[in-house]
mmCIF file with all atom_site columns, N, CA and C in Angstrom:
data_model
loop_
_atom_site.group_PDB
_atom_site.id
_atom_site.type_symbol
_atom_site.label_atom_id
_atom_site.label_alt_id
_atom_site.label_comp_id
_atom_site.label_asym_id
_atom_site.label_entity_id
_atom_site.label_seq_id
_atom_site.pdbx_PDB_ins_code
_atom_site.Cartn_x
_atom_site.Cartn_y
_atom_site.Cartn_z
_atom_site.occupancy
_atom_site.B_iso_or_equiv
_atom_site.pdbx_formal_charge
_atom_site.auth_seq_id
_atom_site.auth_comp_id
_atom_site.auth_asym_id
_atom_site.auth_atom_id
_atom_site.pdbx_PDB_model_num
ATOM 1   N N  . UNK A 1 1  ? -12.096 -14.277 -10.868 1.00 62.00 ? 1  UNK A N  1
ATOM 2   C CA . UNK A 1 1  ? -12.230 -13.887 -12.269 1.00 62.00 ? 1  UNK A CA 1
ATOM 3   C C  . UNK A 1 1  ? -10.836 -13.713 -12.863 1.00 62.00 ? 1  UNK A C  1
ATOM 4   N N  . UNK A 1 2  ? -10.796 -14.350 -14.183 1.00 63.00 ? 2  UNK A N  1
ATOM 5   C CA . UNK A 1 2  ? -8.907  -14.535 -14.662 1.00 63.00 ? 2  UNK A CA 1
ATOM 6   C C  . UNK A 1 2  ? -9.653  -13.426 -15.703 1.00 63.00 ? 2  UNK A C  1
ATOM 7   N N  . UNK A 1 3  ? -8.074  -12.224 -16.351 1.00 68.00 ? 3  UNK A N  1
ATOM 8   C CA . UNK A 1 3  ? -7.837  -10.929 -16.552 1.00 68.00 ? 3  UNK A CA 1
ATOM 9   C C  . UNK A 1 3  ? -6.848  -11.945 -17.920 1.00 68.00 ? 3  UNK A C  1
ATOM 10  N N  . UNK A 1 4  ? -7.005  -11.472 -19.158 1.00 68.00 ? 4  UNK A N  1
ATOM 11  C CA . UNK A 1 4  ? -6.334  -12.230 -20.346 1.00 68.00 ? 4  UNK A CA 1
ATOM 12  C C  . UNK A 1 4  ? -5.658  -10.667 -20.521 1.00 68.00 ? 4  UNK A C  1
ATOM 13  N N  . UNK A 1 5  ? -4.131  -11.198 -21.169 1.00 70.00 ? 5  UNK A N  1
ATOM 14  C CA . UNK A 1 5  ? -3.074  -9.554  -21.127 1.00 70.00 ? 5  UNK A CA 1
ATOM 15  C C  . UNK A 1 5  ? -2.353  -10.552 -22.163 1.00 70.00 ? 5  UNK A C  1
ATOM 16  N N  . UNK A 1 6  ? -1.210  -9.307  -22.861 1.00 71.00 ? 6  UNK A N  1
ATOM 17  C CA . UNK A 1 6  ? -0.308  -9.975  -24.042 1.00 71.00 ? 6  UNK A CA 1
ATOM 18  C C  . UNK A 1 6  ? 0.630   -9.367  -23.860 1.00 71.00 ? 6  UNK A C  1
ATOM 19  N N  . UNK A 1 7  ? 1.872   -9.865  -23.863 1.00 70.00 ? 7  UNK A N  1
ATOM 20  C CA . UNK A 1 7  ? 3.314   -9.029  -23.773 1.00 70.00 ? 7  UNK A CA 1
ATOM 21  C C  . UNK A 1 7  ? 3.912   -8.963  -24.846 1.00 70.00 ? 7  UNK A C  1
ATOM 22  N N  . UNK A 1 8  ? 4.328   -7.606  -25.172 1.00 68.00 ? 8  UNK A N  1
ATOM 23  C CA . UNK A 1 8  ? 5.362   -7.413  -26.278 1.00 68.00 ? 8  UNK A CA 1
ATOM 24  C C  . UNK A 1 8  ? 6.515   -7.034  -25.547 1.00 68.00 ? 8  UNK A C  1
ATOM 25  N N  . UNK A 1 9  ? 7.241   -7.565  -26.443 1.00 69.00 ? 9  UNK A N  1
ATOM 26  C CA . UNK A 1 9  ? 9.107   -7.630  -25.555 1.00 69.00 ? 9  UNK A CA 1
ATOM 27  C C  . UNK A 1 9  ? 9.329   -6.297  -26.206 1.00 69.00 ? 9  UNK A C  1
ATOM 28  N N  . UNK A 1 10 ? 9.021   -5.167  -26.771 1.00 73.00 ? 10 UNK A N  1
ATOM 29  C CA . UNK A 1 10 ? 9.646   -4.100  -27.102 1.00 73.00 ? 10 UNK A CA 1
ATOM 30  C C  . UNK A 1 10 ? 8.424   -2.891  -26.422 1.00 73.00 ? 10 UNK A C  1
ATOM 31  N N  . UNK A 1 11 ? 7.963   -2.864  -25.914 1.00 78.00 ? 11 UNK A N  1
ATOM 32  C CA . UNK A 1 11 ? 6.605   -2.212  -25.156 1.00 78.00 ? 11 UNK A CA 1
ATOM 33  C C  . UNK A 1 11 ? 6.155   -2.550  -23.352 1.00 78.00 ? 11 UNK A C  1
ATOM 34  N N  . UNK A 1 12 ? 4.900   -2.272  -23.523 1.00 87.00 ? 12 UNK A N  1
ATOM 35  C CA . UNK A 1 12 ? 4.093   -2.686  -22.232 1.00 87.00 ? 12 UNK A CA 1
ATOM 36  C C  . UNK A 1 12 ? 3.560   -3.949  -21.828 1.00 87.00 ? 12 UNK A C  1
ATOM 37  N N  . UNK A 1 13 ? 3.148   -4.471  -21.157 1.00 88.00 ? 13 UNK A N  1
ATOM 38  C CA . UNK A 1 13 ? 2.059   -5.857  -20.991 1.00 88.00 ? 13 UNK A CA 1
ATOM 39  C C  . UNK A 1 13 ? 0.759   -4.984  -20.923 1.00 88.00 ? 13 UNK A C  1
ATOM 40  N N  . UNK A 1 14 ? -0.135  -5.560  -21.638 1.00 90.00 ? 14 UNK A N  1
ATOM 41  C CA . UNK A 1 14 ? -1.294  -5.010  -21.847 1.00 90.00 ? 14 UNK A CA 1
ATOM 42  C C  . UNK A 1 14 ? -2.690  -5.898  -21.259 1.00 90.00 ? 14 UNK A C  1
ATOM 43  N N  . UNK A 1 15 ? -3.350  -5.278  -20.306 1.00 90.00 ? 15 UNK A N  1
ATOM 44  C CA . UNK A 1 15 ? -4.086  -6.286  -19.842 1.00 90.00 ? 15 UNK A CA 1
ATOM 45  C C  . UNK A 1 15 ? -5.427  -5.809  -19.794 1.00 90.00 ? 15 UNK A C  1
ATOM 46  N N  . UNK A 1 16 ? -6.047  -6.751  -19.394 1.00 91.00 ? 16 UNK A N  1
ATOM 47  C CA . UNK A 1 16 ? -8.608  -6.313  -19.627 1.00 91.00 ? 16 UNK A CA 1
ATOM 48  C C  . UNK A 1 16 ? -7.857  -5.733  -18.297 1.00 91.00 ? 16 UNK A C  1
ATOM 49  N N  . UNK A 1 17 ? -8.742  -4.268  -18.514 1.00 89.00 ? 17 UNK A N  1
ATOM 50  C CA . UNK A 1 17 ? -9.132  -3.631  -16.553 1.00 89.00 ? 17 UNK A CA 1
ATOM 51  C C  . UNK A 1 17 ? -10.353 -4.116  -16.374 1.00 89.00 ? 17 UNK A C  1
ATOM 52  N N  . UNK A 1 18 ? -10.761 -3.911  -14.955 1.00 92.00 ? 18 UNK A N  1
ATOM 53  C CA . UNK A 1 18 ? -9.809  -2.875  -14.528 1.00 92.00 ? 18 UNK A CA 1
ATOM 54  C C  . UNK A 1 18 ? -8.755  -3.761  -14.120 1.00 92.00 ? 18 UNK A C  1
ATOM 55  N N  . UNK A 1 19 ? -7.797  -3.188  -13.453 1.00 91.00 ? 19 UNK A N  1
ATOM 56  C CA . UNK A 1 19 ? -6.726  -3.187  -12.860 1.00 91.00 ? 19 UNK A CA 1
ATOM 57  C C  . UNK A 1 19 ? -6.124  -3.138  -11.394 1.00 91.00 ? 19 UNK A C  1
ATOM 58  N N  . UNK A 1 20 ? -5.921  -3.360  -10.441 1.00 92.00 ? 20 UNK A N  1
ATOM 59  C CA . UNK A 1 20 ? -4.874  -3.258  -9.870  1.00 92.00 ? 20 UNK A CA 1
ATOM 60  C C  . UNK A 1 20 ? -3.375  -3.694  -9.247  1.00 92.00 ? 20 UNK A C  1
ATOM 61  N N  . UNK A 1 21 ? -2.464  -2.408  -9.240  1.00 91.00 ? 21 UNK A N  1
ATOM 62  C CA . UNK A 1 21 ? -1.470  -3.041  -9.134  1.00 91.00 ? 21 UNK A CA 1
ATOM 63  C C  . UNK A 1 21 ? -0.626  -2.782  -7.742  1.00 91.00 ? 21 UNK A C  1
ATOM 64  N N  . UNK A 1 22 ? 0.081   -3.994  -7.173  1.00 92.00 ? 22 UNK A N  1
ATOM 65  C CA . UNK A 1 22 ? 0.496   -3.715  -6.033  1.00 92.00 ? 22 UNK A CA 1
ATOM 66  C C  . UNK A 1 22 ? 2.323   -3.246  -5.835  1.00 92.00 ? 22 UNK A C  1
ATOM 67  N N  . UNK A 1 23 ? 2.448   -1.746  -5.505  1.00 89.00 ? 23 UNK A N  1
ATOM 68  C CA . UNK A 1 23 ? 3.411   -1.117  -5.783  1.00 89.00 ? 23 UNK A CA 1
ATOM 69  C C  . UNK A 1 23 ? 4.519   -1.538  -5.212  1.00 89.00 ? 23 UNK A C  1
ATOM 70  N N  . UNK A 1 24 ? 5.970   -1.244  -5.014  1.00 90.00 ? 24 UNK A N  1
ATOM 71  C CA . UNK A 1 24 ? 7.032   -1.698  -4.378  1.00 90.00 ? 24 UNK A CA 1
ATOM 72  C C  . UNK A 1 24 ? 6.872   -1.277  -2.984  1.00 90.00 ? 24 UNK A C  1
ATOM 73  N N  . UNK A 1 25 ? 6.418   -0.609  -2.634  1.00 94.00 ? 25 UNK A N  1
ATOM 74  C CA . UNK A 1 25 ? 6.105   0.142   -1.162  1.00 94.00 ? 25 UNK A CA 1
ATOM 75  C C  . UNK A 1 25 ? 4.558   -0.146  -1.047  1.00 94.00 ? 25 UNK A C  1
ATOM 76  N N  . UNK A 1 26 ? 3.866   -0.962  -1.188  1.00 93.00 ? 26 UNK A N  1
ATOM 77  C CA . UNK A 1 26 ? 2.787   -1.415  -0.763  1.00 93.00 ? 26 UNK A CA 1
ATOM 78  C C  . UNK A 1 26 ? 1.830   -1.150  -1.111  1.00 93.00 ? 26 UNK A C  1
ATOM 79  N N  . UNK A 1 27 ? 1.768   0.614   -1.791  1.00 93.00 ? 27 UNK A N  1
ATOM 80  C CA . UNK A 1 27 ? 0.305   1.034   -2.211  1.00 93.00 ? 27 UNK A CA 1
ATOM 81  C C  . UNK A 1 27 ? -0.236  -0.103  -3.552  1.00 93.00 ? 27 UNK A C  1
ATOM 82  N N  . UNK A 1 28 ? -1.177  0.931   -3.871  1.00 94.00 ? 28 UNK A N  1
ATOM 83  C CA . UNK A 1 28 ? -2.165  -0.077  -4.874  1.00 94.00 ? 28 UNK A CA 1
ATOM 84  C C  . UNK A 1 28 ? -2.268  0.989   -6.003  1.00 94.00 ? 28 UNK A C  1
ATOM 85  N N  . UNK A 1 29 ? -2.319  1.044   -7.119  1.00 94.00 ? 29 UNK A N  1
ATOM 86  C CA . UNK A 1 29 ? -2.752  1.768   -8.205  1.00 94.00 ? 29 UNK A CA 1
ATOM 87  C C  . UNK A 1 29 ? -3.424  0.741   -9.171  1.00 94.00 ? 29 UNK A C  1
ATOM 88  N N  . UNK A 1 30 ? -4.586  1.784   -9.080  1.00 95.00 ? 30 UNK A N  1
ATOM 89  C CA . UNK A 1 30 ? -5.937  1.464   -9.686  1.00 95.00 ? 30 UNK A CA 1
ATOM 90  C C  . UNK A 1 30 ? -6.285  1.719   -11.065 1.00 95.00 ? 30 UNK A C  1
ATOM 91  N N  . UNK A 1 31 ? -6.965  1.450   -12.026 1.00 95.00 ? 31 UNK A N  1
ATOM 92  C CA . UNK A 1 31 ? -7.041  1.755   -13.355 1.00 95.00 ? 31 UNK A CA 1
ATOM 93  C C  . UNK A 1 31 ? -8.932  0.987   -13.374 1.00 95.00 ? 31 UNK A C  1
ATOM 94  N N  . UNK A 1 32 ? -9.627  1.918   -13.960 1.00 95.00 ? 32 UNK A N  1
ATOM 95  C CA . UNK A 1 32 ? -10.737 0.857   -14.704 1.00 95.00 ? 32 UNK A CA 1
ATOM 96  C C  . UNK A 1 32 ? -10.602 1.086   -15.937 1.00 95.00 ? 32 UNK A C  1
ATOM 97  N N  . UNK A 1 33 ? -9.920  1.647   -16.676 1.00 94.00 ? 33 UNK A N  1
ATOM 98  C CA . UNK A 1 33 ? -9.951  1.459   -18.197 1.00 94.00 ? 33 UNK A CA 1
ATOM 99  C C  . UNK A 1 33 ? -10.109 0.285   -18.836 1.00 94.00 ? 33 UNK A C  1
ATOM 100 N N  . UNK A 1 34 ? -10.624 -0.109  -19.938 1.00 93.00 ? 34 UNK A N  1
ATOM 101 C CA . UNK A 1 34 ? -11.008 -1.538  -20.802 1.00 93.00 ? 34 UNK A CA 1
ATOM 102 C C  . UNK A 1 34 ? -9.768  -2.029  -20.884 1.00 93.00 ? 34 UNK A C  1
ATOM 103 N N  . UNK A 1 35 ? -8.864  -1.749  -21.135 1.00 93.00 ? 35 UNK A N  1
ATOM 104 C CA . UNK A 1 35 ? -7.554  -2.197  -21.589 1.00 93.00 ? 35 UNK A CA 1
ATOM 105 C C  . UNK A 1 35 ? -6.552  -1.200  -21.092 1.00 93.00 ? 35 UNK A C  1
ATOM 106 N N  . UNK A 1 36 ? -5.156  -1.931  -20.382 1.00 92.00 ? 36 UNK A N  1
ATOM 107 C CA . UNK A 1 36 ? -4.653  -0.927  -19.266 1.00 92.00 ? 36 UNK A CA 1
ATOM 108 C C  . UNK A 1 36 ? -3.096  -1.621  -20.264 1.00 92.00 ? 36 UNK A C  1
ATOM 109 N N  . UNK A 1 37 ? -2.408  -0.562  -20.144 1.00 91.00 ? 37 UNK A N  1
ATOM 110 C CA . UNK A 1 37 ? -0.579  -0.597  -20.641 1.00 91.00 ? 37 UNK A CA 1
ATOM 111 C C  . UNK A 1 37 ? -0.156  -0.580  -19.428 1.00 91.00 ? 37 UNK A C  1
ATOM 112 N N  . UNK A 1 38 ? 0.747   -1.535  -18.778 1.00 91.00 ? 38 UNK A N  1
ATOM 113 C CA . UNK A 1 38 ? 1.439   -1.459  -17.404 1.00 91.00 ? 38 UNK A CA 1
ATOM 114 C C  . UNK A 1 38 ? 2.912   -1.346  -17.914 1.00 91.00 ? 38 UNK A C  1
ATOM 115 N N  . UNK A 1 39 ? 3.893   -0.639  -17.710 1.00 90.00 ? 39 UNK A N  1
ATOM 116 C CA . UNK A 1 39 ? 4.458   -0.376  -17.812 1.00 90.00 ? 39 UNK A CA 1
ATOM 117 C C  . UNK A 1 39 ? 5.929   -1.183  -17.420 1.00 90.00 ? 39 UNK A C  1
ATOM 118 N N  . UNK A 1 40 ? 7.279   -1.710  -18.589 1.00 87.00 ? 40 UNK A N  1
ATOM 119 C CA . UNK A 1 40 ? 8.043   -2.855  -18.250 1.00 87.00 ? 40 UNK A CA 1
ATOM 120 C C  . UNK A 1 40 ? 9.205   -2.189  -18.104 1.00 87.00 ? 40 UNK A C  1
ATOM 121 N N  . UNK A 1 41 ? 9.240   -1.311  -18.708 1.00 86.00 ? 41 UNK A N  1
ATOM 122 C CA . UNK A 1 41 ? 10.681  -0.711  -18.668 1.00 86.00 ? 41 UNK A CA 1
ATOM 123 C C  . UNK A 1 41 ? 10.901  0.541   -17.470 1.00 86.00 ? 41 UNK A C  1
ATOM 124 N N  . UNK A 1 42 ? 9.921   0.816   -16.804 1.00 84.00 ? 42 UNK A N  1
ATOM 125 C CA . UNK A 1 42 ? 10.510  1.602   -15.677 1.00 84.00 ? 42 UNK A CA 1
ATOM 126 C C  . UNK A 1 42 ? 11.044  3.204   -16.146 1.00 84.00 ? 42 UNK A C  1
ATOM 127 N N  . UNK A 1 43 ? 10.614  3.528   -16.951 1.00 85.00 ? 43 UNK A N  1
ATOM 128 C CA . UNK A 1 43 ? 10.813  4.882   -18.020 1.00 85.00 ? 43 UNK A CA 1
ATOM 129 C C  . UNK A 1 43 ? 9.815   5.887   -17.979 1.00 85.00 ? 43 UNK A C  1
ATOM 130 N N  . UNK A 1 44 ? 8.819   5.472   -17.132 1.00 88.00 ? 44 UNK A N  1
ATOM 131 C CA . UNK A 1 44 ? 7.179   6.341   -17.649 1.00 88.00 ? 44 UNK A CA 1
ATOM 132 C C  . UNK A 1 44 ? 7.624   7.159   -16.407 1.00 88.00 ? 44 UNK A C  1
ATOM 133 N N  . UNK A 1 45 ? 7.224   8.120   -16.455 1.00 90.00 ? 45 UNK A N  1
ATOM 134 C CA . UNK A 1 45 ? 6.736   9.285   -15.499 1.00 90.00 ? 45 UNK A CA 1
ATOM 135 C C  . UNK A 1 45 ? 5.205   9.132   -14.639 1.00 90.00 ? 45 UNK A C  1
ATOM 136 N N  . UNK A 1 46 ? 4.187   8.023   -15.634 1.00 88.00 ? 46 UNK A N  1
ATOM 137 C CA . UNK A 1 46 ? 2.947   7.874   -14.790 1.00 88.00 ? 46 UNK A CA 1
ATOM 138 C C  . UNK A 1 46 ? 3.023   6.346   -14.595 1.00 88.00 ? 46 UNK A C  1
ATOM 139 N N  . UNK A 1 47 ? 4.594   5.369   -13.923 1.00 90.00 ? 47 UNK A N  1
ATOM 140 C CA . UNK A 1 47 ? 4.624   4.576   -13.317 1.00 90.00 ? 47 UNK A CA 1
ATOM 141 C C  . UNK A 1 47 ? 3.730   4.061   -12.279 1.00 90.00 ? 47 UNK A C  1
ATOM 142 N N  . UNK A 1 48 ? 3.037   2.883   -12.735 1.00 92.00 ? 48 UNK A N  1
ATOM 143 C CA . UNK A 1 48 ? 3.256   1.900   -13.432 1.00 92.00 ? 48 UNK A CA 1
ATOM 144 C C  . UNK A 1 48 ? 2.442   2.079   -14.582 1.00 92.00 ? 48 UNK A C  1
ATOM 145 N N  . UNK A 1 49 ? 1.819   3.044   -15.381 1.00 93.00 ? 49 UNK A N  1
ATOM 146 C CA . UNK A 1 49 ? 0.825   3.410   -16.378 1.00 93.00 ? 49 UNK A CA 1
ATOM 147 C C  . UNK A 1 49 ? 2.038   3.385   -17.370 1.00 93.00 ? 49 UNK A C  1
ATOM 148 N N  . UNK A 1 50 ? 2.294   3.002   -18.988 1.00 90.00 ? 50 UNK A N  1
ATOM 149 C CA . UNK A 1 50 ? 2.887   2.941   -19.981 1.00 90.00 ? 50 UNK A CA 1
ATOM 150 C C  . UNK A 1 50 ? 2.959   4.495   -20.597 1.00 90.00 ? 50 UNK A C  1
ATOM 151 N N  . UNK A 1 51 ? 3.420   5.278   -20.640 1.00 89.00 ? 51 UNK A N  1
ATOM 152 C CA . UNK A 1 51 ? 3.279   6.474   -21.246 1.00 89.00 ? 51 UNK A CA 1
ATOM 153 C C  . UNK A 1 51 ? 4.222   6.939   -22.522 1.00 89.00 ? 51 UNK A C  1
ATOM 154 N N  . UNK A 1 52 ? 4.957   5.644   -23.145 1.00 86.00 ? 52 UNK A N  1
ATOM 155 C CA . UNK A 1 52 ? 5.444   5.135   -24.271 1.00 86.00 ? 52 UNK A CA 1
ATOM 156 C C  . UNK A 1 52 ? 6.519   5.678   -24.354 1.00 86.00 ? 52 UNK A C  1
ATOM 157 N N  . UNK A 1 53 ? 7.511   5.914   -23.156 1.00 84.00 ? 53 UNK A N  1
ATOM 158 C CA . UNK A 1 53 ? 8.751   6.399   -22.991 1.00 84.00 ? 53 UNK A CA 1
ATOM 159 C C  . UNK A 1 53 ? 9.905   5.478   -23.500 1.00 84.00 ? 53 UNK A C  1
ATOM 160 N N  . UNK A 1 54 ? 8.705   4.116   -23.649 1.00 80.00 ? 54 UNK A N  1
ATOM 161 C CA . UNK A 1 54 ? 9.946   3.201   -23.745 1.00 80.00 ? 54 UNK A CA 1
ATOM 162 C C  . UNK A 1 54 ? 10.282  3.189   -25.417 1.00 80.00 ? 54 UNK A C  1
ATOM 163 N N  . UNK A 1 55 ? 9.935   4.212   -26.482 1.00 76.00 ? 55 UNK A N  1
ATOM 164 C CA . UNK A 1 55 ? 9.527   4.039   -27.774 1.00 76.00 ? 55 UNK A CA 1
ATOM 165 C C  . UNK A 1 55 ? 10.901  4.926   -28.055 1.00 76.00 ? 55 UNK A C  1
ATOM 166 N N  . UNK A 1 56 ? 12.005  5.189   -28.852 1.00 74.00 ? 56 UNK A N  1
ATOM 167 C CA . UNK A 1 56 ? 12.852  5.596   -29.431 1.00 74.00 ? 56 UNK A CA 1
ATOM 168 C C  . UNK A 1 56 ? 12.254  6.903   -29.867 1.00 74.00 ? 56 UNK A C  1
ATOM 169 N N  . UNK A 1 57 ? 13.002  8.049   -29.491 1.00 73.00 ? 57 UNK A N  1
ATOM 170 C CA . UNK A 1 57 ? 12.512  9.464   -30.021 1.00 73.00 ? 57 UNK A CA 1
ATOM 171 C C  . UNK A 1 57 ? 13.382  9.841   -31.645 1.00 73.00 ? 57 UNK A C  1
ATOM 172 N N  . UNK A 1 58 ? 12.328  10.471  -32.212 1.00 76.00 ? 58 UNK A N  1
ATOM 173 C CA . UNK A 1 58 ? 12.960  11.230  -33.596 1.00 76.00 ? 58 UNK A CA 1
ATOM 174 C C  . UNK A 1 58 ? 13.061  12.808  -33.590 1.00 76.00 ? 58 UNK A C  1
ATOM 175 N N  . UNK A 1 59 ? 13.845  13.198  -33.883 1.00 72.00 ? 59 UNK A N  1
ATOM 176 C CA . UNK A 1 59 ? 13.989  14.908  -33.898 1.00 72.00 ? 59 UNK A CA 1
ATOM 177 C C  . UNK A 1 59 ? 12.863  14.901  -35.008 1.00 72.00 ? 59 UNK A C  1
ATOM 178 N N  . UNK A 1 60 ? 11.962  16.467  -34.652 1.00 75.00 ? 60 UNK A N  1
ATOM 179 C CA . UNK A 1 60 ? 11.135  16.702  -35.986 1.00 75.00 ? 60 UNK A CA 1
ATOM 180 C C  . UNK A 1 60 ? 11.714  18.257  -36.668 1.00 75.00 ? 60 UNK A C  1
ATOM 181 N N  . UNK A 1 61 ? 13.059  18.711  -35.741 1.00 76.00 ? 61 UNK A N  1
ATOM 182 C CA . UNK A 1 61 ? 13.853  19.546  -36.410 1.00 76.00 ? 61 UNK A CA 1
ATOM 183 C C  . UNK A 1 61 ? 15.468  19.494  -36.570 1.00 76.00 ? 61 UNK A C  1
ATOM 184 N N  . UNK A 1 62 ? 15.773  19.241  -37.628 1.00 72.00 ? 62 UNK A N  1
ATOM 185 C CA . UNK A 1 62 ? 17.439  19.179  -37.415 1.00 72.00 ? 62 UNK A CA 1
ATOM 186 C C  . UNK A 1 62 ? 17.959  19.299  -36.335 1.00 72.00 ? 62 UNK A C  1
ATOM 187 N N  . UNK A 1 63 ? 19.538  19.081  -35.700 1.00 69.00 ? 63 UNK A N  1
ATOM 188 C CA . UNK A 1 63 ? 20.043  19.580  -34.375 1.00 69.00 ? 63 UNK A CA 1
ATOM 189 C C  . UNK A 1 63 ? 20.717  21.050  -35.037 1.00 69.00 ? 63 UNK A C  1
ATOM 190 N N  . UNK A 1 64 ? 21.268  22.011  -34.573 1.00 72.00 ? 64 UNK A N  1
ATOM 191 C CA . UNK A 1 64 ? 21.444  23.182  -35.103 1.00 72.00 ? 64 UNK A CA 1
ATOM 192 C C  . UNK A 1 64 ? 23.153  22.845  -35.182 1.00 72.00 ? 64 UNK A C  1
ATOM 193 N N  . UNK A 1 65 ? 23.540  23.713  -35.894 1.00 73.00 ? 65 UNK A N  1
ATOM 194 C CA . UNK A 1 65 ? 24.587  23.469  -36.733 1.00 73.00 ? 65 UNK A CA 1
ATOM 195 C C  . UNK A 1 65 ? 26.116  24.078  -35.480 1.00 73.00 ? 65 UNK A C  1
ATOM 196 N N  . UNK A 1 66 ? 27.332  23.566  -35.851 1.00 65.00 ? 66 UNK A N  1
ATOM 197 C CA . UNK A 1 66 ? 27.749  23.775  -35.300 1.00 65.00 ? 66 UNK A CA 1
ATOM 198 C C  . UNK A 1 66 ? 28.570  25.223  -34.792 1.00 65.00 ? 66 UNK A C  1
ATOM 199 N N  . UNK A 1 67 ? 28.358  26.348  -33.861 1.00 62.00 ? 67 UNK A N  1
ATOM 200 C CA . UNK A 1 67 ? 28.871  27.787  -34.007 1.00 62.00 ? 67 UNK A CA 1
ATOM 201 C C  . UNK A 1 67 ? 30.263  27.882  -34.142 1.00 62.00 ? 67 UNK A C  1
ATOM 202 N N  . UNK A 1 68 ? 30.767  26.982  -34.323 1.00 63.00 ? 68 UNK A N  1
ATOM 203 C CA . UNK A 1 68 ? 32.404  26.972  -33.470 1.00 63.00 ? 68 UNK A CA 1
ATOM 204 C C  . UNK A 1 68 ? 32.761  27.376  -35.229 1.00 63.00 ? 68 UNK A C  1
ATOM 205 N N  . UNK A 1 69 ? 32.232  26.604  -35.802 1.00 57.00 ? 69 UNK A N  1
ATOM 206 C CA . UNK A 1 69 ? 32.970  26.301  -36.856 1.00 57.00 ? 69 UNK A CA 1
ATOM 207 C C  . UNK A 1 69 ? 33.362  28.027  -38.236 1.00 57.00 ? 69 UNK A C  1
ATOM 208 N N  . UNK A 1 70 ? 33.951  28.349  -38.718 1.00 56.00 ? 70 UNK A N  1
ATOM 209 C CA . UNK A 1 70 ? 34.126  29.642  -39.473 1.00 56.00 ? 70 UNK A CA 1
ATOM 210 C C  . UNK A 1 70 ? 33.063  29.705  -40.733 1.00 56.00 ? 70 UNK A C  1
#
């Protein structure tokens, strides 16, 4: 059975689950979700799962000002 997936060069490869994937050390990680984010950039914490680390962060509060200054 062939699994249809789409790659975006700024993201994940996104593929039909389920899933599995065969790890650098041999294990297997499993997914049945409908649609699985595998992860390209090596950034996620739930490697090989996409957890969108690879996405540019925004402050949602100023950085605080500098104390040094009088």
């Amino acid at each position: 059975m062939s699994r249809s997936g789409s790659v975006d060069g700024c993201g994940p490869v996104l593929v039909e689950g389920p899933v599995e994937v065969v790890l650098d050390d041999g294990t297997i990680a499993r997914s049945d979700r409908f649609m699985v984010a595998v992860c390209t950039c090596r950034r996620s914490r739930t490697y090989p799962w996409c957890d969108t680390s690879h996405r540019p962060r925004e402050r949602t509060t100023p950085p605080p000002e500098d104390r040094n200054e009088p």
